[in-house]
PDB file of C-alpha atoms in Angstrom:
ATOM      1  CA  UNK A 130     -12.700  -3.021  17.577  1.00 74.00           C
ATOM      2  CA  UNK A 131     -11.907  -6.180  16.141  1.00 83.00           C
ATOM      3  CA  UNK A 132     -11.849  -9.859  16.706  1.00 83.00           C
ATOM      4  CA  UNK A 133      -8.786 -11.763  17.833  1.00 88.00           C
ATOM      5  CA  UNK A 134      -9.484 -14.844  16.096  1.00 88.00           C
ATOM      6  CA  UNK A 135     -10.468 -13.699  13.157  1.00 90.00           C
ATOM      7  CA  UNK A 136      -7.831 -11.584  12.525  1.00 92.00           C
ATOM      8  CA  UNK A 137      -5.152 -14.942  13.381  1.00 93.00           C
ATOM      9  CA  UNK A 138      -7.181 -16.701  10.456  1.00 92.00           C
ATOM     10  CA  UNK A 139      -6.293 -13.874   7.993  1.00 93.00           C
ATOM     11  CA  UNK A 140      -2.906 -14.339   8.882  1.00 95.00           C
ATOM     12  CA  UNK A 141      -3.066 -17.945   8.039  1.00 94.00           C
ATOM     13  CA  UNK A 142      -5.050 -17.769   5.400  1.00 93.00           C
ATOM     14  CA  UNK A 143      -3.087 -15.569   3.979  1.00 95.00           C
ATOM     15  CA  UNK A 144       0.788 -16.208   5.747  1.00 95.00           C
ATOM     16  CA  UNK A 145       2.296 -17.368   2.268  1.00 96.00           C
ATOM     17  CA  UNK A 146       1.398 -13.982   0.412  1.00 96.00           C
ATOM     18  CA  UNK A 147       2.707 -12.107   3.551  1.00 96.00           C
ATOM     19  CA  UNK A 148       5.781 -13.892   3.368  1.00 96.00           C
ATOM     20  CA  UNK A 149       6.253 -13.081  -0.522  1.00 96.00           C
ATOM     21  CA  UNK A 150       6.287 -10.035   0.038  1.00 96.00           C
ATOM     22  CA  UNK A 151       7.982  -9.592   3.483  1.00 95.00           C
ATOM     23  CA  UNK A 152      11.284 -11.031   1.639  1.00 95.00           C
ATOM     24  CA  UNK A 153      10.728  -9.222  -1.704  1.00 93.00           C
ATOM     25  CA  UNK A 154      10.847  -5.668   0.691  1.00 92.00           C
ATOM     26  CA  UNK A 155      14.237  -7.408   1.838  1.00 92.00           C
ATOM     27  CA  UNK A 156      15.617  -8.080  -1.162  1.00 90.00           C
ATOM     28  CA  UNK A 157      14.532  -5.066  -2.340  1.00 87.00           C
ATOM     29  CA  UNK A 158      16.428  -2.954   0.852  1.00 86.00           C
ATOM     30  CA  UNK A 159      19.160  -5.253   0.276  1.00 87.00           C
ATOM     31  CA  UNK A 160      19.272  -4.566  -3.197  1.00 84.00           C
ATOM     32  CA  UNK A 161      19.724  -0.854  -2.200  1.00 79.00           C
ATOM     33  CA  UNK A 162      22.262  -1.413   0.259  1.00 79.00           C
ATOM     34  CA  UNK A 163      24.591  -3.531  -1.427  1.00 80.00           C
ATOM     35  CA  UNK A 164      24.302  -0.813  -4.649  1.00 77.00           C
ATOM     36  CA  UNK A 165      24.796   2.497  -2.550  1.00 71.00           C
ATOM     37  CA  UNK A 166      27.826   0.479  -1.375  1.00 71.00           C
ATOM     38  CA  UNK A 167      28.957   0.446  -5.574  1.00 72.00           C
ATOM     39  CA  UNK A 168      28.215   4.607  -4.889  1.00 64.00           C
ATOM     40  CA  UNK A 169      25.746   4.314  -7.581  1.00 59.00           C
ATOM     41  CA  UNK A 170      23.446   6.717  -5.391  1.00 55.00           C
ATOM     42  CA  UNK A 171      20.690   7.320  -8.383  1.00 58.00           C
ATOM     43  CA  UNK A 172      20.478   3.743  -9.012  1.00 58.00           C
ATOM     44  CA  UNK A 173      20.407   2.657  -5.066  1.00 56.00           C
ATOM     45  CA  UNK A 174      17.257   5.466  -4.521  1.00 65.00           C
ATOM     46  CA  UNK A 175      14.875   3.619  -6.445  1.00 70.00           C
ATOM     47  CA  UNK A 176      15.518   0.207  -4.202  1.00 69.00           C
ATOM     48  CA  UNK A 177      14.696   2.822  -1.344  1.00 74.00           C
ATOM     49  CA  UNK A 178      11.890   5.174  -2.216  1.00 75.00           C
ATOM     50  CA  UNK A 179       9.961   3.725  -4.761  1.00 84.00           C
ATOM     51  CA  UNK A 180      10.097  -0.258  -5.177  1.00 87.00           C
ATOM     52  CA  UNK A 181       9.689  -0.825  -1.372  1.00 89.00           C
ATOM     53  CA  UNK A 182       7.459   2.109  -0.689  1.00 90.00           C
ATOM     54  CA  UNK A 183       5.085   2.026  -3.642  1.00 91.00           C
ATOM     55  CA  UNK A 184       5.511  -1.185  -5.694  1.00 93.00           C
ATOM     56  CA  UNK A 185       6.156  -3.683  -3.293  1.00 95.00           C
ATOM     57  CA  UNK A 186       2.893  -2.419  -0.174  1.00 95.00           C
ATOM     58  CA  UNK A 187       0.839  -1.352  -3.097  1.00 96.00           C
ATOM     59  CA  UNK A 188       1.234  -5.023  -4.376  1.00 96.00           C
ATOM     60  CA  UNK A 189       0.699  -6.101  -0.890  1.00 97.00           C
ATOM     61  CA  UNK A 190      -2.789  -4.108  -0.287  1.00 97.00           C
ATOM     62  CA  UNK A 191      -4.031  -5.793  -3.536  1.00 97.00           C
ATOM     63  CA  UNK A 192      -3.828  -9.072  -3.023  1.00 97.00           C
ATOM     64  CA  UNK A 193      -5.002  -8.902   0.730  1.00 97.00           C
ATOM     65  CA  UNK A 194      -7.990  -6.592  -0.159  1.00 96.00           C
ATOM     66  CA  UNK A 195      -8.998  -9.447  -2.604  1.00 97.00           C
ATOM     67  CA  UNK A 196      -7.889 -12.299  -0.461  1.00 95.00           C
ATOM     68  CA  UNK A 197      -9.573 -10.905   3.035  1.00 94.00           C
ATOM     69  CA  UNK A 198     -13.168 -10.562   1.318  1.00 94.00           C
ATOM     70  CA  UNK A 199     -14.078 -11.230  -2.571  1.00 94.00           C
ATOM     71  CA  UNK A 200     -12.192 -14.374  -2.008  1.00 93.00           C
ATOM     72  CA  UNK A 201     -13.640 -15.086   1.386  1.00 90.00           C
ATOM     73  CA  UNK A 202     -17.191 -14.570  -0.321  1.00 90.00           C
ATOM     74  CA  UNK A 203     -16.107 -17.089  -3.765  1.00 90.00           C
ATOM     75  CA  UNK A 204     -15.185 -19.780  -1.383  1.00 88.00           C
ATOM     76  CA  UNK A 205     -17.988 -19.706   0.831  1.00 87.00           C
ATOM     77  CA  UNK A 206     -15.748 -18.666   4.067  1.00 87.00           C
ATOM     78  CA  UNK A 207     -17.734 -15.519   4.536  1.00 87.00           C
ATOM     79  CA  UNK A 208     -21.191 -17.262   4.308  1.00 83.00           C
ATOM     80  CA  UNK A 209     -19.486 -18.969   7.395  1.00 84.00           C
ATOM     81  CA  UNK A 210     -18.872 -16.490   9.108  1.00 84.00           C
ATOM     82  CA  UNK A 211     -22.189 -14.568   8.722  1.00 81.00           C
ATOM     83  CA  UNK A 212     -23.816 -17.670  10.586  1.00 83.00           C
ATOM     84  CA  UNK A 213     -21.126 -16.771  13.655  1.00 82.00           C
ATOM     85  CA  UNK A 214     -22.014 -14.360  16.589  1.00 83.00           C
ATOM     86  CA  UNK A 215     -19.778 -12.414  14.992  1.00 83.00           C
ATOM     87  CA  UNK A 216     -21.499  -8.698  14.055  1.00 87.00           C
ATOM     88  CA  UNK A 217     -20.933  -7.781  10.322  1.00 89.00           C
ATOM     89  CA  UNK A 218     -19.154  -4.492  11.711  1.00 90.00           C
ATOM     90  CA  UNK A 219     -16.563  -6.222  13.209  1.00 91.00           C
ATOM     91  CA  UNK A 220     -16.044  -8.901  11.212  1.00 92.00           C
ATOM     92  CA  UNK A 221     -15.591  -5.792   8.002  1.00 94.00           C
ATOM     93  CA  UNK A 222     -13.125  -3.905  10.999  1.00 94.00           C
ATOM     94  CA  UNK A 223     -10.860  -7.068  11.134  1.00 95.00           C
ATOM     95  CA  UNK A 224     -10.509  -7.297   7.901  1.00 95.00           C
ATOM     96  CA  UNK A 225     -10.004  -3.846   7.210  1.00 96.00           C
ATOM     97  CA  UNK A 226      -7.648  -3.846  10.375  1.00 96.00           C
ATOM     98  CA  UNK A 227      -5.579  -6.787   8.863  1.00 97.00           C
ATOM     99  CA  UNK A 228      -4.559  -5.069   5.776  1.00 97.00           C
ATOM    100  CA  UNK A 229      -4.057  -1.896   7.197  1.00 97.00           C
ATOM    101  CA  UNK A 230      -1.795  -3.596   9.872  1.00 96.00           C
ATOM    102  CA  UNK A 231       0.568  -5.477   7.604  1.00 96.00           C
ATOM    103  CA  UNK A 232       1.289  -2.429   5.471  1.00 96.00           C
ATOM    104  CA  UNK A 233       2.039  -0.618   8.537  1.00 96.00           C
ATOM    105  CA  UNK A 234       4.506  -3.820   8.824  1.00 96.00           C
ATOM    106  CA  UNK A 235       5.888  -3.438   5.334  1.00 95.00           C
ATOM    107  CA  UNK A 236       7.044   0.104   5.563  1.00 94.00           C
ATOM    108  CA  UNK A 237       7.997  -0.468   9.123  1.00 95.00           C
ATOM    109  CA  UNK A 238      10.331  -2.811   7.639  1.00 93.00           C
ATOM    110  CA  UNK A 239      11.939  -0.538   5.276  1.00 89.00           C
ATOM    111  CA  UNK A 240      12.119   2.249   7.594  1.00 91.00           C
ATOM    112  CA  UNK A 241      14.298   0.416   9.894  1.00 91.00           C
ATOM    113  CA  UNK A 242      16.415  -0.528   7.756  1.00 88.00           C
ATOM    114  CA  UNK A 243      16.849   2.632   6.072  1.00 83.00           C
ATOM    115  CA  UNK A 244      17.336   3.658   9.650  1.00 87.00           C
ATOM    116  CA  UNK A 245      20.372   1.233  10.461  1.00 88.00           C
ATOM    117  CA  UNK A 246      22.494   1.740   7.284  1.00 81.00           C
ATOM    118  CA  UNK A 247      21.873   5.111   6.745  1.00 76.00           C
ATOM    119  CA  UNK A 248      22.152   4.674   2.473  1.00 67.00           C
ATOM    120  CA  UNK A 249      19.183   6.445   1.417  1.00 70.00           C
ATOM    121  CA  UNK A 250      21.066   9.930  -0.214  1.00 63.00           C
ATOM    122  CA  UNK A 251      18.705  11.375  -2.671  1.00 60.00           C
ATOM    123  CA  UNK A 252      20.090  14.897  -1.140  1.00 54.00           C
ATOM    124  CA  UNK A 253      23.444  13.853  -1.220  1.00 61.00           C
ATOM    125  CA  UNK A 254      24.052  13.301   2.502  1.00 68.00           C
ATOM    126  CA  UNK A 255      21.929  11.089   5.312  1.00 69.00           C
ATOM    127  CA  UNK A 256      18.299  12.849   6.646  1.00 75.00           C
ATOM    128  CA  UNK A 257      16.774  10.861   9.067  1.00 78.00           C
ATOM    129  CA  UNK A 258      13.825  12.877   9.214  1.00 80.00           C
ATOM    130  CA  UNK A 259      13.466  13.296   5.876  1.00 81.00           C
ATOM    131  CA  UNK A 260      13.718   9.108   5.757  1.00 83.00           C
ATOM    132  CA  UNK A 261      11.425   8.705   8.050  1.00 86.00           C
ATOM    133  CA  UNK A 262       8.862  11.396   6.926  1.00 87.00           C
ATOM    134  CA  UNK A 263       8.967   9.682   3.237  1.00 86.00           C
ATOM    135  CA  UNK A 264       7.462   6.360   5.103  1.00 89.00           C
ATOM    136  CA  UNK A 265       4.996   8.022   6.605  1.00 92.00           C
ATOM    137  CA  UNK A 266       4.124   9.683   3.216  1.00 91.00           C
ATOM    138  CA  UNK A 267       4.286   6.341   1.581  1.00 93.00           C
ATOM    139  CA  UNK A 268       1.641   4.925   4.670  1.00 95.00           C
ATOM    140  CA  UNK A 269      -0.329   7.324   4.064  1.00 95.00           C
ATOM    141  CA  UNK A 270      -0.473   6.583   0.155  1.00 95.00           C
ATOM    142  CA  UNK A 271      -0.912   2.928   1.027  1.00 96.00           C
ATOM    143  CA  UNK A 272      -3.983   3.872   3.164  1.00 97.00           C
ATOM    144  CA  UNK A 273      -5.341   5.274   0.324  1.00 97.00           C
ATOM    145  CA  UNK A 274      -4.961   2.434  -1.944  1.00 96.00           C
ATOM    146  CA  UNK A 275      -6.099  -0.458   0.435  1.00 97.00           C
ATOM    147  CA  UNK A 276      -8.903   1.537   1.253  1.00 97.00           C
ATOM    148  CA  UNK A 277      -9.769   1.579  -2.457  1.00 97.00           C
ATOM    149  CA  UNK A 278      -9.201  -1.683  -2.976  1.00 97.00           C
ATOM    150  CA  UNK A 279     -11.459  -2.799  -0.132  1.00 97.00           C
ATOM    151  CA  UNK A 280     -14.078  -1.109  -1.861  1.00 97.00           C
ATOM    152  CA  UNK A 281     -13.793  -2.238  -4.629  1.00 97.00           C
ATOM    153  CA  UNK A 282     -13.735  -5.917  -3.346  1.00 96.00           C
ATOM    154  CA  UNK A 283     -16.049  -5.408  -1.218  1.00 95.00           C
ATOM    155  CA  UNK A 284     -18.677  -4.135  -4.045  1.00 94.00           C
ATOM    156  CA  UNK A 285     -17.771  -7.004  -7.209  1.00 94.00           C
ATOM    157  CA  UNK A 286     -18.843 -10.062  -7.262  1.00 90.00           C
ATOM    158  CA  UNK A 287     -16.291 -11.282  -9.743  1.00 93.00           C
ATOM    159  CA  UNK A 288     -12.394 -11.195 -10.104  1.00 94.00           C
ATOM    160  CA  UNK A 289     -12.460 -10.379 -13.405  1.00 95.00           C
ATOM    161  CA  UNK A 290     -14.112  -7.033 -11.998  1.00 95.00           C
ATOM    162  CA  UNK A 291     -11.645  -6.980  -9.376  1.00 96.00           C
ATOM    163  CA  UNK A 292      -8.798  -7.174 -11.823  1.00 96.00           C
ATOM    164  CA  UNK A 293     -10.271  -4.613 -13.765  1.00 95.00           C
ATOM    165  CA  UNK A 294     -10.727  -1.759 -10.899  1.00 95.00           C
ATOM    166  CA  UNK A 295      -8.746  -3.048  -8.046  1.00 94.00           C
ATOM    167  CA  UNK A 296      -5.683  -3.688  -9.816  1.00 95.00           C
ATOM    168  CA  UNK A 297      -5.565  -2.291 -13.688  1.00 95.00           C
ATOM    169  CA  UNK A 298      -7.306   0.977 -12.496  1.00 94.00           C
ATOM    170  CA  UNK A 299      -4.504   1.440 -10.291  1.00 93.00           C
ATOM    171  CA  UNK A 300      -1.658   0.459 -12.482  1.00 94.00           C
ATOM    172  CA  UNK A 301      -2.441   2.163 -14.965  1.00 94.00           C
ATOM    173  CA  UNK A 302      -2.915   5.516 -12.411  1.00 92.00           C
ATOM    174  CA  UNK A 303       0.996   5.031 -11.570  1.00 91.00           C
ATOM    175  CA  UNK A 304       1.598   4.065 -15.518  1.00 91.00           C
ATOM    176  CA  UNK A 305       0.294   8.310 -15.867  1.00 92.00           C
ATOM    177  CA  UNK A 306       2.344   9.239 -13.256  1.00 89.00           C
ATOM    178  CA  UNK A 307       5.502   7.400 -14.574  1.00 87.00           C
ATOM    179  CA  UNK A 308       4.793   9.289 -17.964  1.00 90.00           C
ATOM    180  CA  UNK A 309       4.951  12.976 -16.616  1.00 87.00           C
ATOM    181  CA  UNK A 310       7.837  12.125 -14.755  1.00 82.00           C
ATOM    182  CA  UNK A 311       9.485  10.980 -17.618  1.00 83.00           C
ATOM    183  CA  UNK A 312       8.206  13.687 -19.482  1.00 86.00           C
ATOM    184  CA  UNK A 313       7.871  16.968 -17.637  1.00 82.00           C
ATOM    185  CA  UNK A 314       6.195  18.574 -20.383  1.00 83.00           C
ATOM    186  CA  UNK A 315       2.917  17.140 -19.990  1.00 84.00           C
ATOM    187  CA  UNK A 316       1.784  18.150 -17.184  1.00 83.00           C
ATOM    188  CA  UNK A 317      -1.778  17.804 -17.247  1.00 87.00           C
ATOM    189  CA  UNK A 318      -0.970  14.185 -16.738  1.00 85.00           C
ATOM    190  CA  UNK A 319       0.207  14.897 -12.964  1.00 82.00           C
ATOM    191  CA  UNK A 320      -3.673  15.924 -12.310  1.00 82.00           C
ATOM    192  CA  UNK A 321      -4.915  12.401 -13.645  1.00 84.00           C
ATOM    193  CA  UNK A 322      -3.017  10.701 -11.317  1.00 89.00           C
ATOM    194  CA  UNK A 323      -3.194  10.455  -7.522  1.00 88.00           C
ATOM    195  CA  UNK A 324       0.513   9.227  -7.544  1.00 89.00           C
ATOM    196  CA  UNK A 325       2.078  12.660  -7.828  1.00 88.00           C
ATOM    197  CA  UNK A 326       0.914  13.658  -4.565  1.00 88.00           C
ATOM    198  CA  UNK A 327       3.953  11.516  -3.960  1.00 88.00           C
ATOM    199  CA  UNK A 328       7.146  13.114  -4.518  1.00 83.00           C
ATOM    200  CA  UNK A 329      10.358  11.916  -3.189  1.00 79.00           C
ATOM    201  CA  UNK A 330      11.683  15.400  -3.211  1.00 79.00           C
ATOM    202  CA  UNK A 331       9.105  17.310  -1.528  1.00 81.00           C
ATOM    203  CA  UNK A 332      10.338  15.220   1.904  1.00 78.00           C
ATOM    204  CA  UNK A 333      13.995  16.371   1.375  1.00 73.00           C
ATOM    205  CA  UNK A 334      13.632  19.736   0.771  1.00 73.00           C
ATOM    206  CA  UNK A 335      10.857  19.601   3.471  1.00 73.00           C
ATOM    207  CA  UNK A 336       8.174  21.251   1.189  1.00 77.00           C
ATOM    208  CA  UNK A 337       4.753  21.937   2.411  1.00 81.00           C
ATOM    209  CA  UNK A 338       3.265  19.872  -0.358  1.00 83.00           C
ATOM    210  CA  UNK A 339       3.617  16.959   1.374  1.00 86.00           C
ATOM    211  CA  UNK A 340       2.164  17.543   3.998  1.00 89.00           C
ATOM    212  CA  UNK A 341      -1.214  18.353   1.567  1.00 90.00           C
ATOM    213  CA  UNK A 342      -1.214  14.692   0.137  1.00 90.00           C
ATOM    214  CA  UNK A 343      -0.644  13.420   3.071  1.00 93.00           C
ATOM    215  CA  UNK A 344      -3.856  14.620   4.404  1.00 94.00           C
ATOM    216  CA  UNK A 345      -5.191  13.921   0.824  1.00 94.00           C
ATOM    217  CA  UNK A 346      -4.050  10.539   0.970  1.00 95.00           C
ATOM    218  CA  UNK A 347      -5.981  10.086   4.619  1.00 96.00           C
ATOM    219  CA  UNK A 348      -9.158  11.990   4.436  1.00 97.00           C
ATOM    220  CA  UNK A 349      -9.393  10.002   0.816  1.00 96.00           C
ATOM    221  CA  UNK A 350      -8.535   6.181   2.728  1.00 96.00           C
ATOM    222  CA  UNK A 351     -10.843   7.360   5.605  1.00 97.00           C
ATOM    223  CA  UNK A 352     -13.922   8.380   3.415  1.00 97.00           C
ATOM    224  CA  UNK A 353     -13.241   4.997   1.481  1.00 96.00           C
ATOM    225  CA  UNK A 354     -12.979   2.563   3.944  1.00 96.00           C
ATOM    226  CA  UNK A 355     -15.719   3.976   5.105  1.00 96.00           C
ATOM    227  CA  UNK A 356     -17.560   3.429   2.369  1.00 97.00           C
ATOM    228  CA  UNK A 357     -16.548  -0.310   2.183  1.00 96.00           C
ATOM    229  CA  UNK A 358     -18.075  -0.940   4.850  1.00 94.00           C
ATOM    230  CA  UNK A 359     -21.137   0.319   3.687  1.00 94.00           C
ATOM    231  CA  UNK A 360     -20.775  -2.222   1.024  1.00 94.00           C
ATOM    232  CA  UNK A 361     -19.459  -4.590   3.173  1.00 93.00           C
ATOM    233  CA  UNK A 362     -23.060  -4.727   4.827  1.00 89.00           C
ATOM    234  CA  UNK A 363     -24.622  -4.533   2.137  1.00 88.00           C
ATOM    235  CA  UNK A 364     -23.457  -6.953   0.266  1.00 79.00           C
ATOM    236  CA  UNK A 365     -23.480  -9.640   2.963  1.00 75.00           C
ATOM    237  CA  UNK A 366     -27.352  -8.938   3.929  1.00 68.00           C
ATOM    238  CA  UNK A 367     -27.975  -9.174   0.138  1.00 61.00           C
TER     239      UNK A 367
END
């Protein structure tokens, strides 16, 4: 499926980014802990549902997106590769597979440690299903994003374009949703925004809506990663 050595380069290409972020999701989960422990509950849920399972990997798939290709293809390391045995397919799959794999990291991360102190109390009281069913929610959403991001670096040939759709576009998507959840009364804002297929509450009250972005959130990554690799292709035999 992929290649073994190329995916180790990615990770040491890119092992100071990982790290970033690997002790910002600590800090973060830390952060949360050491505040549920001052019973601010409100405050605390934001250091567990939001900055480590939608700021901190959607931060994460944007930088590796670039890094993994648009970069790869500024500084010459794809033309490399392209003269390899390698087949474009799998060298695109590896990639693809790298950033995918490190978000699964990520929220592993945060789910485990959610898991072991038990402070995440939205509901007022500890649900470990509930917990864990928000990570897989917030996977799912991260799918979605890398995906997009992928194809978008895999179809610009400039970061300035890149800045523009991989990482404004979607900024500005969870700027909307920020905005109706501030304000309630607009709600045609929630349908401009893929964000509010992501709601905290639906996983504690176990509503079926979740379940529907969810599968939004995958057949959406699926269809665009598959897509990047079209681009992938074509861009390299361009």
């Amino acid at each position: 499926m992929c290649n073994l050595g190329l995916l180790k380069q990615d990770f040491k290409i890119n092992r100071w980014v990982l790290i970033l972020f690997y002790v910002l999701q600590t800090l973060s989960l830390c952060l949360a802990w050491m505040i549920r422990r001052m019973h601010l509950i409100q405050i605390s849920d934001v250091f567990w549902d939001t900055i480590p399972t939608i700021l901190i990997p959607a931060g994460l798939a944007i930088m590796l997106a670039y890094s993994t290709v648009l970069a790869r293809k500024q500084d010459g390391t794809m033309d490399f590769l392209l003269t390899t045995p390698l087949n474009i397919r799998k060298i695109f799959r590896t990639k693809a597979v790298f950033v995918f794999l490190n978000l699964f990291l990520l929220l592993a991360l945060s789910t485990g440690f959610g898991l072991l102190t038990k402070g995440y109390l939205l509901s007022g009281q500890w649900q470990a299903a509930s917990y864990i069913r928000l990570n897989i929610g917030a996977f799912c959403l991260q799918f979605l994003i890398s995906s997009y991001c992928l194809l978008i670096s895999c179809s610009v040939r400039h970061t300035r374009s890149y800045t523009i759709f991989g990482v404004l576009l979607p900024v500005l998507m969870y700027g909307i949703y920020v905005i109706y959840y501030l304000n309630p009364g607009l709600q045609v804002l929630q349908f401009l925004s893929v964000f509010s297929l992501y709601r905290q509450r639906w996983y504690l009250t176990g509503n079926g809506l979740s379940y529907l972005g969810e599968g939004i959130f995958l057949a959406a990554g699926v269809a665009m990663a598959l897509l990047a690799g079209s681009r992938f292709r074509e861009q390299t035999a361009a």
